[in-house]
Coordinates of N, CA and C in Angstrom, one line a residue:
M23 N -110.1 -18.4 -4.9 CA -108.8 -18.6 -4.2 C -108.4 -17.2 -3.6
R24 N -107.8 -17.3 -2.4 CA -107.5 -16.0 -1.7 C -106.3 -15.4 -2.4
K25 N -106.2 -14.2 -2.6 CA -105.0 -13.6 -3.3 C -104.0 -13.0 -2.3
L26 N -103.1 -12.2 -2.9 CA -101.9 -11.7 -2.1 C -102.2 -10.9 -0.9
V27 N -103.2 -10.2 -0.8 CA -103.5 -9.3 0.3 C -103.5 -10.1 1.7
I28 N -104.1 -11.4 1.6 CA -104.0 -12.1 2.9 C -103.1 -13.3 2.7
G29 N -102.4 -13.4 1.4 CA -101.6 -14.5 1.1 C -100.0 -14.3 1.5
L30 N -99.5 -13.3 1.6 CA -98.2 -13.1 1.7 C -97.9 -11.9 2.6
V31 N -97.0 -12.3 3.6 CA -96.8 -11.4 4.7 C -95.6 -10.5 4.4
G32 N -95.8 -9.2 4.6 CA -94.6 -8.3 4.2 C -94.3 -8.2 2.7
A33 N -95.2 -8.5 1.9 CA -94.9 -8.6 0.5 C -94.8 -7.4 -0.3
G34 N -93.9 -7.3 -1.3 CA -93.9 -6.1 -2.1 C -93.1 -6.5 -3.3
A35 N -93.4 -5.7 -4.4 CA -92.7 -5.9 -5.7 C -92.0 -4.6 -6.2
L36 N -90.9 -4.5 -6.7 CA -90.4 -3.3 -7.1 C -89.8 -3.6 -8.5
A37 N -90.3 -2.9 -9.5 CA -89.9 -3.0 -10.9 C -89.2 -1.8 -11.3
M38 N -87.8 -2.0 -11.7 CA -87.0 -0.8 -12.0 C -86.4 -0.9 -13.3
A39 N -86.5 0.2 -14.0 CA -85.8 0.0 -15.4 C -84.6 0.8 -15.7
S40 N -83.9 0.4 -16.7 CA -82.7 1.2 -17.0 C -82.5 1.5 -18.4
G41 N -81.5 2.2 -18.8 CA -81.3 2.5 -20.2 C -82.7 3.4 -20.8
A42 N -83.1 2.8 -22.0 CA -84.2 3.6 -22.7 C -85.3 3.6 -21.9
N43 N -85.5 2.4 -21.2 CA -86.8 2.4 -20.3 C -86.5 2.8 -18.9
A44 N -86.9 4.2 -18.6 CA -86.5 4.7 -17.3 C -87.7 4.8 -16.3
A45 N -88.7 3.9 -16.6 CA -90.0 3.8 -15.7 C -89.8 3.1 -14.5
V46 N -90.4 3.4 -13.5 CA -90.3 2.8 -12.2 C -91.7 2.1 -11.9
T47 N -92.0 0.9 -11.7 CA -93.3 0.3 -11.4 C -93.1 -0.2 -9.9
I48 N -94.1 0.1 -9.1 CA -94.2 -0.4 -7.7 C -95.4 -1.1 -7.6
V49 N -95.3 -2.5 -7.1 CA -96.3 -3.3 -7.0 C -96.5 -3.6 -5.4
T50 N -97.6 -3.5 -4.9 CA -97.9 -3.9 -3.5 C -99.0 -5.0 -3.7
P51 N -99.2 -5.8 -2.7 CA -100.1 -7.0 -2.8 C -101.4 -6.4 -3.4
N52 N -101.6 -7.3 -4.5 CA -102.8 -7.2 -5.4 C -103.0 -5.7 -5.8
T53 N -102.0 -4.8 -5.9 CA -102.3 -3.4 -6.3 C -101.1 -3.2 -7.5
V54 N -101.5 -2.5 -8.4 CA -100.6 -2.1 -9.5 C -100.5 -0.6 -9.4
V55 N -99.2 -0.1 -9.3 CA -99.0 1.3 -9.4 C -97.9 1.5 -10.4
S56 N -98.1 2.2 -11.4 CA -97.2 2.5 -12.5 C -97.3 4.0 -12.9
P57 N -96.1 4.6 -13.0 CA -96.0 5.9 -13.4 C -95.9 5.9 -15.1
T58 N -95.7 4.7 -15.6 CA -95.7 4.7 -17.1 C -97.2 4.2 -17.7
P59 N -97.9 4.9 -18.3 CA -99.0 4.5 -18.8 C -99.2 3.3 -19.7
G60 N -100.0 2.4 -19.3 CA -100.1 1.0 -20.0 C -99.2 -0.1 -19.6
Q61 N -98.2 0.3 -18.5 CA -97.4 -0.7 -18.2 C -97.8 -1.3 -16.8
F62 N -97.9 -2.6 -16.7 CA -98.6 -3.3 -15.5 C -97.7 -4.5 -15.0
A63 N -97.0 -4.4 -14.0 CA -96.3 -5.4 -13.4 C -97.3 -6.0 -12.3
T64 N -97.3 -7.3 -12.3 CA -98.2 -8.0 -11.2 C -97.5 -9.1 -10.4
F65 N -98.1 -9.4 -9.3 CA -97.6 -10.5 -8.4 C -98.8 -11.0 -7.6
F66 N -99.4 -12.1 -7.9 CA -100.4 -12.6 -7.2 C -100.2 -14.0 -6.6
V67 N -100.6 -14.2 -5.4 CA -100.5 -15.4 -4.5 C -101.6 -16.1 -4.2
S68 N -101.6 -17.5 -4.2 CA -102.8 -18.1 -3.6 C -102.3 -19.4 -2.8
G69 N -103.0 -19.7 -1.8 CA -102.6 -20.8 -0.9 C -102.2 -20.3 0.6
N70 N -102.2 -21.1 1.5 CA -102.0 -20.7 2.9 C -100.6 -20.5 3.1
I71 N -100.2 -19.2 3.4 CA -98.8 -19.0 3.7 C -98.2 -19.6 4.9
F72 N -99.0 -20.0 5.9 CA -98.5 -20.5 7.1 C -98.3 -22.1 7.0
S73 N -99.1 -22.8 6.0 CA -98.8 -24.2 6.0 C -98.6 -24.6 4.6
G74 N -98.6 -23.8 3.6 CA -98.2 -24.2 2.3 C -99.0 -25.4 1.6
P75 N -98.7 -25.8 0.5 CA -97.8 -25.0 -0.6 C -98.6 -23.7 -1.0
I76 N -97.7 -22.9 -1.6 CA -98.1 -21.5 -2.2 C -97.7 -21.5 -3.6
T77 N -98.8 -20.9 -4.4 CA -98.5 -20.7 -5.7 C -98.6 -19.2 -6.0
A78 N -97.8 -18.8 -7.1 CA -97.7 -17.5 -7.4 C -97.6 -17.2 -9.0
T79 N -98.2 -16.2 -9.4 CA -98.1 -15.8 -10.9 C -97.6 -14.3 -10.8
F80 N -96.7 -14.1 -11.7 CA -96.1 -12.7 -11.8 C -95.9 -12.4 -13.2
G81 N -95.6 -11.1 -13.6 CA -95.1 -10.8 -14.8 C -95.2 -9.1 -15.0
D82 N -94.9 -8.9 -16.2 CA -95.2 -7.4 -16.6 C -95.6 -7.3 -18.1
T83 N -96.4 -6.3 -18.3 CA -96.9 -6.1 -19.6 C -96.8 -4.7 -20.0
G84 N -96.8 -4.3 -21.3 CA -96.8 -3.0 -21.7 C -95.4 -2.3 -21.5
I85 N -94.3 -3.0 -21.5 CA -93.0 -2.6 -21.2 C -92.5 -1.7 -22.4
P86 N -92.2 -0.5 -22.1 CA -91.6 0.5 -23.1 C -90.5 -0.2 -23.8
G87 N -90.1 0.4 -25.0 CA -88.9 -0.1 -25.8 C -87.6 0.2 -24.9
G88 N -86.7 -0.6 -25.0 CA -85.4 -0.6 -24.4 C -85.1 -1.6 -23.4
T89 N -84.0 -1.5 -22.7 CA -83.8 -2.5 -21.6 C -84.6 -2.2 -20.4
F90 N -84.8 -3.3 -19.6 CA -85.4 -3.1 -18.2 C -85.0 -4.1 -17.2
A91 N -85.3 -3.8 -16.1 CA -84.9 -4.7 -15.0 C -86.0 -4.5 -13.9
D92 N -86.6 -5.8 -13.7 CA -87.8 -5.8 -12.6 C -87.3 -6.7 -11.6
S93 N -87.6 -6.3 -10.3 CA -87.3 -7.1 -9.1 C -88.6 -7.3 -8.2
F94 N -89.1 -8.5 -8.2 CA -90.2 -8.9 -7.2 C -89.7 -9.4 -6.0
Q95 N -90.1 -8.6 -4.9 CA -89.6 -9.0 -3.5 C -90.6 -9.4 -2.5
F96 N -90.4 -10.4 -1.9 CA -91.3 -11.0 -0.9 C -90.9 -11.7 0.2
T97 N -91.7 -12.0 1.3 CA -91.2 -12.8 2.4 C -92.4 -13.9 2.7
I98 N -92.0 -14.9 3.2 CA -93.0 -16.1 3.4 C -92.6 -16.5 4.9
P99 N -93.6 -16.7 5.7 CA -93.3 -17.2 7.1 C -93.2 -18.7 7.2
Q100 N -92.5 -19.2 6.2 CA -92.1 -20.5 6.4 C -90.7 -20.8 5.7
T101 N -90.2 -22.0 5.9 CA -88.8 -22.3 5.3 C -89.2 -23.5 4.3
G102 N -88.5 -23.4 3.1 CA -88.8 -24.5 2.3 C -88.1 -24.3 0.9
T103 N -88.5 -24.7 -0.2 CA -87.9 -24.4 -1.4 C -89.0 -23.9 -2.5
G104 N -88.4 -23.2 -3.5 CA -89.3 -22.7 -4.4 C -88.7 -23.1 -5.9
S105 N -89.7 -23.2 -6.8 CA -89.5 -23.6 -8.1 C -90.5 -22.8 -9.1
G106 N -90.0 -22.5 -10.4 CA -90.9 -21.9 -11.2 C -90.3 -21.7 -12.4
S107 N -91.0 -21.0 -13.3 CA -90.7 -20.8 -14.8 C -91.2 -19.3 -15.3
L108 N -90.6 -18.9 -16.2 CA -91.0 -17.5 -16.9 C -90.9 -17.7 -18.3
T109 N -91.9 -17.2 -18.9 CA -91.9 -17.3 -20.5 C -92.2 -16.1 -21.3
T110 N -91.7 -16.0 -22.4 CA -92.3 -15.1 -23.3 C -92.4 -15.8 -24.7
S111 N -93.4 -15.4 -25.5 CA -93.8 -16.0 -26.8 C -94.4 -15.0 -27.8
V112 N -94.1 -15.1 -29.0 CA -94.7 -14.4 -30.1 C -94.7 -15.3 -31.4
T113 N -95.6 -15.0 -32.2 CA -95.9 -15.8 -33.5 C -94.7 -15.4 -34.4
E114 N -94.7 -16.2 -35.5 CA -93.6 -15.9 -36.5 C -93.8 -14.5 -37.1
A115 N -95.0 -14.1 -37.4 CA -95.5 -12.8 -37.8 C -95.0 -11.6 -37.0
N116 N -94.9 -11.9 -35.6 CA -94.5 -10.8 -34.6 C -93.1 -10.9 -34.2
F117 N -92.4 -12.0 -34.8 CA -91.0 -12.1 -34.4 C -90.1 -10.8 -34.7
L118 N -89.3 -10.3 -33.7 CA -88.6 -9.1 -33.7 C -89.6 -7.8 -33.9
G119 N -90.9 -8.1 -33.7 CA -91.7 -6.9 -33.7 C -91.9 -6.3 -32.3
V120 N -92.8 -5.3 -32.3 CA -92.9 -4.4 -31.1 C -93.3 -5.3 -29.8
T121 N -93.9 -6.4 -30.0 CA -94.4 -7.2 -28.9 C -93.3 -8.3 -28.5
D122 N -92.3 -8.4 -29.3 CA -91.2 -9.5 -29.1 C -90.3 -8.9 -27.9
T123 N -90.2 -9.8 -26.9 CA -89.4 -9.5 -25.8 C -88.2 -10.5 -25.6
D124 N -87.0 -10.0 -25.4 CA -85.9 -10.9 -25.1 C -85.6 -10.8 -23.7
I125 N -85.8 -11.8 -22.9 CA -85.4 -11.8 -21.4 C -83.9 -12.3 -21.4
T126 N -83.0 -11.6 -20.7 CA -81.5 -11.8 -20.8 C -81.1 -12.5 -19.4
S127 N -82.0 -12.5 -18.5 CA -81.5 -13.2 -17.2 C -82.7 -13.2 -16.3
V128 N -82.8 -14.3 -15.7 CA -83.8 -14.5 -14.4 C -83.0 -15.1 -13.2
V129 N -83.0 -14.2 -12.1 CA -82.2 -14.8 -11.0 C -83.2 -14.9 -9.7
V130 N -83.2 -15.9 -9.0 CA -84.0 -15.9 -7.8 C -83.1 -16.1 -6.7
N131 N -83.1 -15.3 -5.7 CA -82.2 -15.4 -4.6 C -80.9 -15.6 -5.0
G132 N -80.4 -14.9 -6.0 CA -79.0 -15.1 -6.4 C -78.6 -16.3 -7.2
L133 N -79.7 -17.2 -7.6 CA -79.4 -18.5 -8.3 C -79.9 -18.2 -9.8
A134 N -79.2 -18.4 -10.8 CA -79.7 -18.0 -12.2 C -80.5 -19.2 -12.7
A135 N -81.6 -18.7 -13.5 CA -82.4 -19.7 -14.1 C -81.7 -20.1 -15.2
N136 N -82.3 -21.3 -15.8 CA -81.7 -21.9 -17.1 C -82.7 -21.5 -18.2
L137 N -82.2 -21.4 -19.4 CA -82.9 -21.0 -20.5 C -83.0 -21.9 -21.6
T138 N -84.2 -22.1 -22.1 CA -84.6 -23.0 -23.3 C -85.2 -22.1 -24.4
L139 N -84.5 -22.1 -25.6 CA -85.0 -21.3 -26.6 C -85.8 -22.2 -27.6
E140 N -86.9 -21.6 -28.3 CA -87.7 -22.3 -29.2 C -87.9 -21.5 -30.4
D141 N -88.1 -21.9 -31.6 CA -88.5 -21.0 -32.7 C -90.0 -21.1 -32.7
A142 N -90.5 -20.1 -33.7 CA -91.8 -19.9 -33.8 C -92.8 -21.2 -33.9
N143 N -92.1 -22.3 -34.3 CA -92.9 -23.4 -34.5 C -92.8 -24.3 -33.3
G144 N -92.0 -23.9 -32.3 CA -92.1 -24.7 -31.0 C -90.8 -25.6 -31.0
N145 N -90.0 -25.5 -31.9 CA -88.9 -26.5 -32.1 C -87.7 -25.9 -31.1
V146 N -87.0 -26.8 -30.2 CA -85.8 -26.2 -29.4 C -84.8 -25.9 -30.5
C147 N -84.2 -24.8 -30.1 CA -83.0 -24.4 -31.0 C -82.0 -23.8 -30.1
P148 N -80.7 -23.7 -30.7 CA -79.5 -23.4 -29.8 C -79.3 -21.8 -29.7
T149 N -79.5 -21.1 -30.8 CA -79.0 -19.8 -30.8 C -80.1 -18.7 -31.1
R150 N -80.2 -17.8 -30.3 CA -81.2 -16.7 -30.6 C -80.8 -15.9 -31.8
G151 N -82.0 -15.8 -32.5 CA -81.8 -14.9 -33.7 C -81.5 -15.6 -35.0
V152 N -81.2 -16.9 -34.9 CA -81.1 -17.7 -36.1 C -82.4 -18.2 -36.5
G153 N -82.9 -17.8 -37.8 CA -84.3 -18.0 -38.1 C -85.2 -17.4 -37.1
T154 N -86.1 -18.1 -36.6 CA -87.0 -17.6 -35.5 C -86.7 -18.0 -34.1
C155 N -85.4 -18.5 -34.0 CA -85.0 -19.0 -32.7 C -85.1 -17.8 -31.6
G156 N -85.7 -18.2 -30.6 CA -86.0 -17.1 -29.5 C -87.5 -16.5 -29.5
A157 N -88.1 -16.9 -30.5 CA -89.5 -16.5 -30.5 C -90.3 -16.9 -29.3
N158 N -89.9 -18.1 -28.8 CA -90.3 -18.7 -27.5 C -89.1 -18.8 -26.6
E159 N -89.3 -18.3 -25.3 CA -88.2 -18.5 -24.3 C -88.9 -18.9 -23.1
T160 N -88.2 -19.9 -22.4 CA -88.6 -20.4 -21.1 C -87.4 -20.4 -20.2
W161 N -87.4 -19.7 -19.1 CA -86.5 -19.7 -18.0 C -87.0 -20.5 -16.9
S162 N -86.3 -21.6 -16.4 CA -86.8 -22.4 -15.3 C -85.8 -22.5 -14.3
L163 N -86.1 -22.8 -13.0 CA -85.3 -23.1 -11.9 C -86.0 -23.8 -10.9
N164 N -85.4 -24.8 -10.2 CA -86.0 -25.6 -9.3 C -85.2 -25.7 -8.0
N165 N -86.0 -25.8 -7.0 CA -85.4 -26.1 -5.5 C -84.6 -25.0 -5.1
V166 N -85.0 -23.7 -5.1 CA -84.4 -22.6 -4.7 C -84.7 -22.5 -3.1
P167 N -83.6 -22.4 -2.2 CA -83.9 -22.3 -0.8 C -84.8 -21.0 -0.5
I168 N -85.8 -21.1 0.3 CA -86.6 -20.0 0.7 C -86.5 -20.1 2.2
T169 N -86.2 -18.9 3.0 CA -86.0 -19.1 4.4 C -87.0 -18.2 5.1
F170 N -87.4 -18.7 6.2 CA -88.4 -18.0 7.0 C -88.2 -16.4 7.3
G171 N -89.0 -15.5 6.9 CA -88.9 -14.2 7.3 C -88.0 -13.4 6.6
V172 N -87.1 -14.1 5.5 CA -86.1 -13.3 4.9 C -86.6 -12.8 3.7
L173 N -86.1 -11.6 3.3 CA -86.6 -11.0 2.0 C -86.1 -11.8 0.8
N174 N -87.0 -12.3 0.1 CA -86.6 -13.0 -1.3 C -86.8 -12.1 -2.5
S175 N -86.1 -12.6 -3.7 CA -86.3 -11.7 -4.7 C -86.3 -12.6 -6.1
I176 N -87.0 -12.1 -7.0 CA -87.0 -12.7 -8.4 C -86.7 -11.4 -9.3
D177 N -85.5 -11.4 -9.8 CA -84.9 -10.4 -10.7 C -84.9 -10.8 -12.2
V178 N -85.5 -10.0 -12.9 CA -85.8 -10.2 -14.4 C -85.2 -9.1 -15.1
T179 N -84.2 -9.4 -16.2 CA -83.7 -8.3 -17.0 C -84.0 -8.7 -18.4
G180 N -84.1 -7.7 -19.3 CA -84.5 -8.0 -20.7 C -84.5 -6.8 -21.5
L181 N -84.9 -6.9 -22.9 CA -85.1 -6.0 -23.9 C -86.4 -6.1 -24.4
S182 N -87.1 -4.9 -24.2 CA -88.4 -4.9 -24.9 C -88.3 -4.0 -26.3
R183 N -89.1 -4.4 -27.2 CA -89.0 -3.8 -28.6 C -90.1 -2.7 -28.9
G184 N -90.8 -2.3 -27.7 CA -91.7 -1.3 -27.8 C -93.0 -1.5 -26.8
N185 N -93.4 -2.9 -26.8 CA -94.6 -3.1 -26.1 C -94.4 -4.6 -25.5
G186 N -93.4 -4.8 -24.7 CA -92.9 -6.1 -24.2 C -93.8 -6.6 -23.1
S187 N -93.7 -7.9 -22.9 CA -94.3 -8.6 -21.9 C -93.7 -9.9 -21.5
Y188 N -94.0 -10.5 -20.4 CA -93.6 -11.8 -20.1 C -94.6 -12.1 -18.9
G189 N -94.5 -13.4 -18.5 CA -95.3 -14.1 -17.5 C -94.6 -15.1 -16.8
G190 N -94.9 -15.3 -15.4 CA -94.1 -16.4 -14.7 C -95.0 -17.1 -13.7
N191 N -94.7 -18.3 -13.4 CA -95.3 -19.1 -12.4 C -94.3 -19.5 -11.4
A192 N -94.6 -19.6 -10.1 CA -93.7 -20.1 -9.1 C -94.5 -20.9 -8.0
T193 N -93.9 -21.9 -7.4 CA -94.6 -22.7 -6.5 C -93.6 -22.9 -5.2
F194 N -94.1 -22.8 -4.0 CA -93.2 -22.9 -2.7 C -93.7 -24.1 -2.0
I195 N -92.8 -24.8 -1.6 CA -93.2 -26.1 -0.8 C -92.5 -26.0 0.5
P196 N -93.2 -26.0 1.6 CA -92.6 -26.0 3.0 C -91.7 -27.3 3.1
A197 N -90.6 -27.0 4.0 CA -89.7 -28.1 4.3 C -90.5 -29.0 5.3
V198 N -90.1 -30.4 5.0 CA -90.6 -31.3 5.9 C -89.5 -31.6 7.0
P199 N -90.0 -31.5 8.4 CA -89.0 -31.5 9.4 C -88.2 -32.9 9.4
E200 N -87.0 -32.8 9.7 CA -86.1 -34.0 9.8 C -86.7 -34.8 10.9
P201 N -86.3 -36.3 10.9 CA -86.8 -37.2 11.9 C -86.5 -36.7 13.4
A202 N -85.1 -36.0 13.5 CA -84.7 -35.6 14.8 C -85.4 -34.5 15.3
T203 N -85.8 -33.6 14.3 CA -86.7 -32.5 14.5 C -88.2 -32.9 15.3
W204 N -88.7 -33.9 14.5 CA -90.0 -34.5 14.9 C -89.8 -35.1 16.3
A205 N -88.7 -35.9 16.4 CA -88.4 -36.3 17.9 C -88.4 -35.4 19.0
M206 N -87.6 -34.2 18.6 CA -87.5 -33.1 19.6 C -88.8 -32.5 19.9
L207 N -89.8 -32.3 18.7 CA -91.0 -31.8 19.2 C -92.0 -32.6 19.9
L208 N -91.8 -34.1 19.6 CA -92.8 -35.0 20.5 C -92.2 -35.0 22.0
V209 N -90.9 -35.0 22.1 CA -90.4 -35.0 23.5 C -90.7 -33.7 24.1
G210 N -90.8 -32.5 23.5 CA -91.3 -31.3 24.0 C -92.7 -31.3 24.5
F211 N -93.6 -31.8 23.4 CA -95.0 -31.9 23.9 C -95.3 -32.9 24.8
G212 N -94.5 -33.9 25.1 CA -94.7 -34.9 26.0 C -94.2 -34.3 27.4
A213 N -93.3 -33.5 27.6 CA -92.8 -32.8 28.7 C -93.8 -31.8 29.2
I214 N -94.5 -31.2 28.2 CA -95.5 -30.2 28.5 C -96.7 -30.9 29.0
G215 N -97.1 -32.1 28.5 CA -98.2 -32.9 28.9 C -98.0 -33.4 30.3
F216 N -96.8 -33.9 30.5 CA -96.4 -34.3 32.1 C -96.4 -33.2 32.9
S217 N -95.8 -32.2 32.6 CA -96.0 -31.0 33.6 C -97.4 -30.5 33.9
M218 N -98.2 -30.4 32.9 CA -99.7 -30.1 33.1 C -100.4 -31.1 34.1
R219 N -100.1 -32.5 33.7 CA -100.6 -33.5 34.6 C -100.3 -33.3 36.0
R220 N -98.9 -33.1 36.1 CA -98.3 -33.0 37.6 C -99.0 -31.9 38.3
R221 N -99.1 -30.8 37.6 CA -99.6 -29.6 38.4 C -101.0 -29.8 38.7
R222 N -101.8 -30.6 37.9 CA -103.2 -30.7 38.2 C -103.2 -31.6 39.5
A223 N -102.4 -32.7 39.4 CA -102.4 -33.6 40.5 C -102.0 -33.0 41.9
L224 N -101.1 -32.0 41.8 CA -100.8 -31.3 43.0 C -101.9 -30.5 43.5
A225 N -102.6 -29.9 42.5 CA -103.7 -28.9 42.7 C -104.8 -29.6 43.4
L226 N -105.2 -30.7 43.2 CA -106.4 -31.4 43.6 C -106.4 -31.6 45.0
P227 N -105.4 -32.0 45.8 CA -105.6 -32.1 47.2 C -105.7 -30.7 47.9
Q228 N -105.3 -29.8 47.4 CA -105.4 -28.4 47.9 C -106.8 -28.0 47.8
M229 N -107.6 -28.5 46.8 CA -109.0 -28.1 46.6 C -109.9 -28.9 47.6
A230 N -109.5 -30.0 48.2 CA -110.2 -30.9 49.0 C -110.4 -30.3 50.4

């Protein structure tokens, strides 16, 4: 499958950290650039950006200890809606260890994603930190408006305990034209066809 270099127009991702994690990671299509050794933020796309649908995988690994804030920014030459989810997961043995990451918010184009917490055994639970609740996190959001040529963003904030990571998936579905739009397109094409036939008819006598 074709990746981001030919898949996303004007795409870029910027991961910025705050607090104890002061690293800055810049990701361009299919390229990872990080001044922090071992940290890799990624954003890969497949599908035809001009006709859709489009799928993307994104995430960050090797996040140093402390709070962090990642912002993935991109544009798509279509209008439609986006849906996706972001997850973190550790075993019971690694709960609250260096690889355990707490995501505190996921915002897509200003809309906040919804959080579902599970314990280390995969049971849904209400309160992070009670038992192993929060060992597995899923943030999800559906039907986010994506506009043609506008800079879109996926903003992720969280807490790494030393070697954090998370991964996400997103899908973009192009909008289906309304019946009135289809009618206008058909009328437009019909007018063009009529004009071309008329010009040809007028030109033929001149050639005789």
